[in-house]
Coordinates of C-alpha atoms in Angstrom, one line a residue:
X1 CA 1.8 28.8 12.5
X2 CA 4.3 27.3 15.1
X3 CA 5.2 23.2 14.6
X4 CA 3.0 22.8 11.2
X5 CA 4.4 22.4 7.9
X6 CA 4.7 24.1 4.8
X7 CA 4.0 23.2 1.6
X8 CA 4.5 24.7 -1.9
X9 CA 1.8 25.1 -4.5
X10 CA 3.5 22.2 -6.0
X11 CA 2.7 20.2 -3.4
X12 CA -0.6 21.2 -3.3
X13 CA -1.3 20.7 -6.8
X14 CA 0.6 17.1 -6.4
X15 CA -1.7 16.3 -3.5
X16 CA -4.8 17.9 -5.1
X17 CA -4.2 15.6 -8.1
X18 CA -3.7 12.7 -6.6
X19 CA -7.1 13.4 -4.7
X20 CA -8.8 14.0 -8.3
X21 CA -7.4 10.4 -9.7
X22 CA -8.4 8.6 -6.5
X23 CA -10.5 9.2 -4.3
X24 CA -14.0 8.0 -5.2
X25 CA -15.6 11.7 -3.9
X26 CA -13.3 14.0 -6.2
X27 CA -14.1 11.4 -9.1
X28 CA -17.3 12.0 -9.3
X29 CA -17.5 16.1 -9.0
X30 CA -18.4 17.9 -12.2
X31 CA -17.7 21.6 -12.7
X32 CA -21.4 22.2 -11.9
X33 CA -21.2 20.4 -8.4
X34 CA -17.9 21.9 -7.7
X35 CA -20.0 25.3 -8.5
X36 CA -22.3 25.0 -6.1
X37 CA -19.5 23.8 -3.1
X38 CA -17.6 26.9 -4.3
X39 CA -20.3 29.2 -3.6
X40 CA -21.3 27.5 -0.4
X41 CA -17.6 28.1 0.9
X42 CA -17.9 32.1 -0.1
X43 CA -20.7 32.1 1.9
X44 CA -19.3 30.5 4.7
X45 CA -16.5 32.8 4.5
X46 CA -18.7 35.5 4.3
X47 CA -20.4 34.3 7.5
X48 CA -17.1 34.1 9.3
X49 CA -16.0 37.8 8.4
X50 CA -19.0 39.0 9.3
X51 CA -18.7 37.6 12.8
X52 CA -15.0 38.9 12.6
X53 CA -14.4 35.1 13.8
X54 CA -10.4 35.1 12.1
X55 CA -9.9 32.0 13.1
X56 CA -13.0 30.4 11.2
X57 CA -11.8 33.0 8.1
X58 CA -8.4 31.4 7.9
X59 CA -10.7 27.7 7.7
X60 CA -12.7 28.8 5.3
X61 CA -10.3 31.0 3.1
X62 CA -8.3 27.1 3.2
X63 CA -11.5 25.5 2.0
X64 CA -12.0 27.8 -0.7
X65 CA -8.3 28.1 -1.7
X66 CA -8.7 23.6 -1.7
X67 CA -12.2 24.3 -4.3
X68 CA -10.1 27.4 -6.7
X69 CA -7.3 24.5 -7.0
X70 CA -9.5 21.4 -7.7
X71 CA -11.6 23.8 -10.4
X72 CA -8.1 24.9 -12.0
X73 CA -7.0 20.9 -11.9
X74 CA -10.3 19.6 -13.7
X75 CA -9.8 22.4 -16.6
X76 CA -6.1 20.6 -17.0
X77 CA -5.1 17.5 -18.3
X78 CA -2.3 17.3 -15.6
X79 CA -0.5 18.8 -12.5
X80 CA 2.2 20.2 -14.8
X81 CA -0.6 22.3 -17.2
X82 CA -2.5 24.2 -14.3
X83 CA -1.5 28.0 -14.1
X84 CA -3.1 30.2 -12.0
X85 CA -2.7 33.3 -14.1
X86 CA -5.0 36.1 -14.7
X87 CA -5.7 37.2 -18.7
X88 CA -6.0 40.9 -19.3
X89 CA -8.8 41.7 -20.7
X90 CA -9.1 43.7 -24.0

């Protein structure tokens, strides 16, 4: 990871947000489309593990990190309201 940047979870939440208000593609997803995406990057990462390609893994663990964030952004009202958090169940 030599010579590229880091960024928080802040940032990408900030980013990720922005991308929600205003880019015409992220507009018009629905928790149903961004369903079927999601499931298409799990099998893509599937795909990639099974071929032991890590490089392609670290790709597609990014993409599928990129679809976990946009789903917890659409379920908030802002940046400032999205949690990743697990609930114990009972």
């Amino acid at each position: 990871m030599k010579n590229k940047k880091s960024y928080s979870i802040d940032e990408l939440l900030y980013i990720m947000d922005e991308l929600r208000e205003k880019c015409p593609w992220d507009k018009e997803q629905t928790m149903d489309s961004l369903k079927i995406l999601t499931i298409e990057e799990s099998y893509e990462l599937t795909e990639a593990i099974d071929e032991k390609n890590y490089e392609e893994i670290k790709n597609e663990l990014g993409d599928l990190l990129l679809h976990i964030i946009f789903c917890l952004l659409y379920t908030s009202p802002s940046p400032r309201d999205a949690t990743l958090s697990r609930m114990p169940s009972s």
